[in-house]
PDB file of C-alpha atoms in Angstrom:
ATOM      1  CA  MET A   1       6.826  -2.925   9.609  1.00 77.00           C
ATOM      2  CA  HIS A   2       7.583   0.462   8.052  1.00 82.00           C
ATOM      3  CA  THR A   3       5.666  -0.132   4.825  1.00 83.00           C
ATOM      4  CA  LEU A   4       2.767  -1.648   6.782  1.00 82.00           C
ATOM      5  CA  VAL A   5       2.599   1.443   8.976  1.00 85.00           C
ATOM      6  CA  CYS A   6       2.763   3.720   5.926  1.00 86.00           C
ATOM      7  CA  GLY A   7      -0.210   1.936   4.379  1.00 84.00           C
ATOM      8  CA  ARG A   8      -1.151   1.595   0.740  1.00 85.00           C
ATOM      9  CA  THR A   9       0.489   4.375  -1.287  1.00 85.00           C
ATOM     10  CA  ARG A  10       1.755   5.834   2.033  1.00 88.00           C
ATOM     11  CA  LYS A  11      -1.779   6.997   2.834  1.00 90.00           C
ATOM     12  CA  ASN A  12      -1.416   6.733   6.639  1.00 91.00           C
ATOM     13  CA  ILE A  13       1.826   8.716   6.741  1.00 91.00           C
ATOM     14  CA  LYS A  14       0.505  11.396   4.395  1.00 93.00           C
ATOM     15  CA  LEU A  15      -2.462  11.912   6.744  1.00 93.00           C
ATOM     16  CA  ILE A  16      -0.157  12.309   9.762  1.00 93.00           C
ATOM     17  CA  GLU A  17       2.158  14.651   7.864  1.00 95.00           C
ATOM     18  CA  SER A  18      -0.679  16.905   6.743  1.00 94.00           C
ATOM     19  CA  ALA A  19      -2.381  16.924  10.163  1.00 94.00           C
ATOM     20  CA  THR A  20       0.835  17.815  12.008  1.00 95.00           C
ATOM     21  CA  ASN A  21       2.622  19.898   9.350  1.00 95.00           C
ATOM     22  CA  THR A  22       5.656  17.603   9.490  1.00 95.00           C
ATOM     23  CA  ALA A  23       7.675  15.366   7.181  1.00 95.00           C
ATOM     24  CA  ILE A  24       8.353  11.745   8.134  1.00 93.00           C
ATOM     25  CA  TYR A  25      11.331   9.885   6.646  1.00 90.00           C
ATOM     26  CA  PHE A  26      11.655   6.109   6.861  1.00 86.00           C
ATOM     27  CA  PRO A  27      14.904   4.213   6.185  1.00 81.00           C
ATOM     28  CA  PRO A  28      15.323   2.363   2.873  1.00 77.00           C
ATOM     29  CA  PRO A  29      13.294  -0.865   2.716  1.00 78.00           C
ATOM     30  CA  PHE A  30      16.149  -3.282   1.902  1.00 74.00           C
ATOM     31  CA  PRO A  31      19.093  -2.289   4.105  1.00 65.00           C
ATOM     32  CA  ARG A  32      20.749  -5.725   4.464  1.00 63.00           C
ATOM     33  CA  VAL A  33      20.029  -7.369   1.140  1.00 64.00           C
ATOM     34  CA  PHE A  34      23.474  -6.737  -0.267  1.00 57.00           C
ATOM     35  CA  GLY A  35      25.295  -7.129   3.049  1.00 58.00           C
ATOM     36  CA  TYR A  36      28.031  -4.646   2.139  1.00 65.00           C
ATOM     37  CA  THR A  37      29.278  -1.734   4.234  1.00 72.00           C
ATOM     38  CA  PRO A  38      32.274   0.259   2.968  1.00 78.00           C
ATOM     39  CA  PRO A  39      35.346   0.271   5.215  1.00 86.00           C
ATOM     40  CA  GLY A  40      35.053   2.916   7.929  1.00 86.00           C
ATOM     41  CA  ALA A  41      31.339   3.475   7.285  1.00 80.00           C
ATOM     42  CA  HIS A  42      28.471   2.754   9.646  1.00 77.00           C
ATOM     43  CA  ARG A  43      25.003   1.601   8.660  1.00 74.00           C
ATOM     44  CA  ARG A  44      22.021   3.772   9.486  1.00 72.00           C
ATOM     45  CA  ASN A  45      19.916   2.163  12.194  1.00 77.00           C
ATOM     46  CA  GLU A  46      17.216   0.165  10.379  1.00 77.00           C
ATOM     47  CA  ASP A  47      14.554   1.293  12.850  1.00 79.00           C
ATOM     48  CA  GLU A  48      15.414   4.998  12.865  1.00 85.00           C
ATOM     49  CA  VAL A  49      12.644   7.252  11.554  1.00 88.00           C
ATOM     50  CA  PHE A  50      13.292  10.973  11.117  1.00 91.00           C
ATOM     51  CA  ILE A  51      10.519  13.509  11.715  1.00 93.00           C
ATOM     52  CA  THR A  52      11.016  17.165  10.783  1.00 94.00           C
ATOM     53  CA  GLY A  53       8.694  20.080  11.404  1.00 94.00           C
ATOM     54  CA  GLU A  54       8.549  23.789  12.115  1.00 94.00           C
ATOM     55  CA  THR A  55       7.979  23.397  15.856  1.00 94.00           C
ATOM     56  CA  GLN A  56       8.796  20.807  18.481  1.00 96.00           C
ATOM     57  CA  GLU A  57       5.069  20.582  19.278  1.00 96.00           C
ATOM     58  CA  ASN A  58       4.307  19.510  15.685  1.00 95.00           C
ATOM     59  CA  ILE A  59       7.050  16.878  15.862  1.00 95.00           C
ATOM     60  CA  ASN A  60       5.739  15.572  19.202  1.00 96.00           C
ATOM     61  CA  GLN A  61       2.200  15.378  17.757  1.00 96.00           C
ATOM     62  CA  ALA A  62       3.506  13.392  14.775  1.00 95.00           C
ATOM     63  CA  LYS A  63       5.387  11.017  17.114  1.00 94.00           C
ATOM     64  CA  LEU A  64       2.226  10.455  19.141  1.00 95.00           C
ATOM     65  CA  LYS A  65       0.091   9.790  16.054  1.00 94.00           C
ATOM     66  CA  LEU A  66       2.772   7.477  14.653  1.00 93.00           C
ATOM     67  CA  ARG A  67       2.892   5.472  17.911  1.00 93.00           C
ATOM     68  CA  GLU A  68      -0.913   5.165  17.907  1.00 93.00           C
ATOM     69  CA  LEU A  69      -0.809   3.981  14.303  1.00 91.00           C
ATOM     70  CA  VAL A  70       1.900   1.392  15.051  1.00 89.00           C
ATOM     71  CA  MET A  71      -0.131  -0.005  17.950  1.00 90.00           C
ATOM     72  CA  SER A  72      -3.214  -0.417  15.749  1.00 88.00           C
ATOM     73  CA  VAL A  73      -1.532  -2.166  12.778  1.00 86.00           C
ATOM     74  CA  LYS A  74      -2.319  -5.866  12.385  1.00 87.00           C
ATOM     75  CA  MET A  75       0.101  -8.107  10.553  1.00 89.00           C
ATOM     76  CA  PHE A  76      -0.564 -11.089   8.308  1.00 93.00           C
ATOM     77  CA  VAL A  77       2.303 -13.215   6.977  1.00 94.00           C
ATOM     78  CA  LYS A  78       2.699 -15.645   4.111  1.00 95.00           C
ATOM     79  CA  ASP A  79       5.888 -17.538   3.253  1.00 94.00           C
ATOM     80  CA  VAL A  80       6.573 -18.683  -0.308  1.00 92.00           C
ATOM     81  CA  MET A  81       9.395 -20.783  -1.719  1.00 92.00           C
ATOM     82  CA  VAL A  82      11.359 -19.449  -4.685  1.00 89.00           C
ATOM     83  CA  SER A  83      14.568 -20.813  -6.162  1.00 89.00           C
ATOM     84  CA  PRO A  84      17.633 -19.027  -4.774  1.00 89.00           C
ATOM     85  CA  SER A  85      18.862 -18.084  -8.258  1.00 88.00           C
ATOM     86  CA  LYS A  86      15.561 -16.343  -9.028  1.00 89.00           C
ATOM     87  CA  ILE A  87      15.699 -14.510  -5.701  1.00 88.00           C
ATOM     88  CA  ASP A  88      19.198 -13.290  -6.557  1.00 88.00           C
ATOM     89  CA  ASN A  89      17.968 -12.181  -9.978  1.00 88.00           C
ATOM     90  CA  ILE A  90      15.142 -10.177  -8.404  1.00 88.00           C
ATOM     91  CA  LEU A  91      17.539  -8.621  -5.893  1.00 87.00           C
ATOM     92  CA  LEU A  92      19.963  -7.604  -8.617  1.00 86.00           C
ATOM     93  CA  ASP A  93      17.562  -6.518 -11.370  1.00 86.00           C
ATOM     94  CA  ARG A  94      14.003  -6.055 -10.096  1.00 87.00           C
ATOM     95  CA  LEU A  95      14.227  -4.463  -6.637  1.00 87.00           C
ATOM     96  CA  ASP A  96      12.627  -1.228  -7.890  1.00 86.00           C
ATOM     97  CA  LYS A  97       9.593  -3.202  -9.048  1.00 91.00           C
ATOM     98  CA  VAL A  98       9.409  -4.962  -5.678  1.00 91.00           C
ATOM     99  CA  ARG A  99       9.549  -1.578  -3.922  1.00 89.00           C
ATOM    100  CA  LYS A 100       6.620  -0.336  -6.060  1.00 91.00           C
ATOM    101  CA  VAL A 101       4.607  -3.493  -5.302  1.00 92.00           C
ATOM    102  CA  MET A 102       5.224  -3.001  -1.582  1.00 91.00           C
ATOM    103  CA  GLU A 103       4.180   0.657  -1.705  1.00 90.00           C
ATOM    104  CA  MET A 104       1.028  -0.042  -3.715  1.00 91.00           C
ATOM    105  CA  ASN A 105      -0.093  -2.810  -1.346  1.00 91.00           C
ATOM    106  CA  GLY A 106       1.193  -1.419   1.952  1.00 88.00           C
ATOM    107  CA  SER A 107       3.109  -4.645   2.439  1.00 90.00           C
ATOM    108  CA  TYR A 108       6.677  -5.782   2.976  1.00 90.00           C
ATOM    109  CA  VAL A 109       8.667  -8.504   1.235  1.00 92.00           C
ATOM    110  CA  LEU A 110      11.510 -10.012   3.242  1.00 89.00           C
ATOM    111  CA  PHE A 111      14.214 -11.537   1.053  1.00 88.00           C
ATOM    112  CA  PRO A 112      17.227 -13.563   2.181  1.00 88.00           C
ATOM    113  CA  GLN A 113      20.621 -11.918   1.727  1.00 83.00           C
ATOM    114  CA  LEU A 114      22.011 -11.915  -1.811  1.00 81.00           C
ATOM    115  CA  GLY A 115      23.863 -15.165  -2.558  1.00 81.00           C
ATOM    116  CA  SER A 116      22.688 -16.921   0.614  1.00 85.00           C
ATOM    117  CA  GLN A 117      21.169 -19.854  -1.321  1.00 87.00           C
ATOM    118  CA  ARG A 118      17.993 -19.730   0.783  1.00 86.00           C
ATOM    119  CA  GLY A 119      14.679 -19.958  -1.033  1.00 86.00           C
ATOM    120  CA  MET A 120      12.088 -18.627   1.392  1.00 91.00           C
ATOM    121  CA  VAL A 121      10.512 -15.207   0.789  1.00 91.00           C
ATOM    122  CA  ARG A 122       8.200 -13.771   3.448  1.00 92.00           C
ATOM    123  CA  CYS A 123       5.383 -11.363   2.568  1.00 93.00           C
ATOM    124  CA  GLN A 124       3.820  -9.294   5.356  1.00 92.00           C
ATOM    125  CA  GLY A 125       0.817  -6.995   5.187  1.00 91.00           C
ATOM    126  CA  SER A 126      -1.891  -5.394   7.263  1.00 88.00           C
ATOM    127  CA  GLU A 127      -4.672  -7.216   5.379  1.00 90.00           C
ATOM    128  CA  VAL A 128      -4.820 -10.730   3.928  1.00 93.00           C
ATOM    129  CA  LEU A 129      -5.874  -9.347   0.535  1.00 92.00           C
ATOM    130  CA  HIS A 130      -2.804  -7.105   0.368  1.00 92.00           C
ATOM    131  CA  VAL A 131      -0.523 -10.013   1.274  1.00 94.00           C
ATOM    132  CA  GLU A 132      -2.077 -12.193  -1.439  1.00 94.00           C
ATOM    133  CA  ARG A 133      -1.720  -9.415  -4.036  1.00 94.00           C
ATOM    134  CA  THR A 134       1.899  -8.924  -3.064  1.00 93.00           C
ATOM    135  CA  VAL A 135       2.635 -12.660  -3.302  1.00 93.00           C
ATOM    136  CA  ARG A 136       0.931 -12.843  -6.707  1.00 93.00           C
ATOM    137  CA  GLU A 137       2.938  -9.887  -8.059  1.00 92.00           C
ATOM    138  CA  ILE A 138       6.246 -11.188  -6.664  1.00 90.00           C
ATOM    139  CA  MET A 139       5.571 -14.611  -8.184  1.00 89.00           C
ATOM    140  CA  ALA A 140       4.833 -12.892 -11.505  1.00 89.00           C
ATOM    141  CA  LEU A 141       8.270 -11.275 -11.302  1.00 84.00           C
ATOM    142  CA  VAL A 142       9.794 -14.683 -10.561  1.00 79.00           C
ATOM    143  CA  SER A 143       8.121 -16.391 -13.498  1.00 76.00           C
ATOM    144  CA  SER A 144       8.617 -13.622 -16.070  1.00 66.00           C
ATOM    145  CA  LYS A 145      10.846 -14.329 -19.068  1.00 50.00           C
ATOM    146  CA  TYR A 146      13.164 -11.534 -17.937  1.00 51.00           C
ATOM    147  CA  SER A 147      13.819 -13.105 -14.552  1.00 44.00           C
ATOM    148  CA  LEU A 148      14.542 -16.456 -16.205  1.00 47.00           C
ATOM    149  CA  GLY A 149      17.376 -14.796 -18.091  1.00 48.00           C
ATOM    150  CA  LEU A 150      15.907 -15.515 -21.529  1.00 44.00           C
ATOM    151  CA  ASP A 151      16.642 -13.114 -24.350  1.00 43.00           C
ATOM    152  CA  LEU A 152      13.559 -12.659 -26.530  1.00 42.00           C
ATOM    153  CA  ARG A 153      15.256 -10.719 -29.341  1.00 42.00           C
TER     154      ARG A 153
END
């Protein structure tokens, strides 16, 4: 729910940061897509959010505002079917575009793990309109000539 909490273009988090004079750091949006952890390394907790500030009071205020925001977020979900090969292509070549789509719409796109041969993609958002926009933009990535592997030269 991190991108849902952040809101469109991270508007909600920017408001909290400016009101409390803190910085809020969320983990990367696709921690398990590639499913690889180097030997001897440990993954960062997917739910761990870091808050930094000049005083402990500012940090506590930011935590409180963040909790209030989380409790008020509604979630709408839409599942779409995409061929597994196109999902893998998006994961390998278009993840930056997906990240931008998520940030612009304040939504989240849940992909299966790379190479899993599953074809369901789940889009989540705080408003139905944002979910529909996200689905439309993800499907545009799926159907683009680039994602089909065609060379137009």
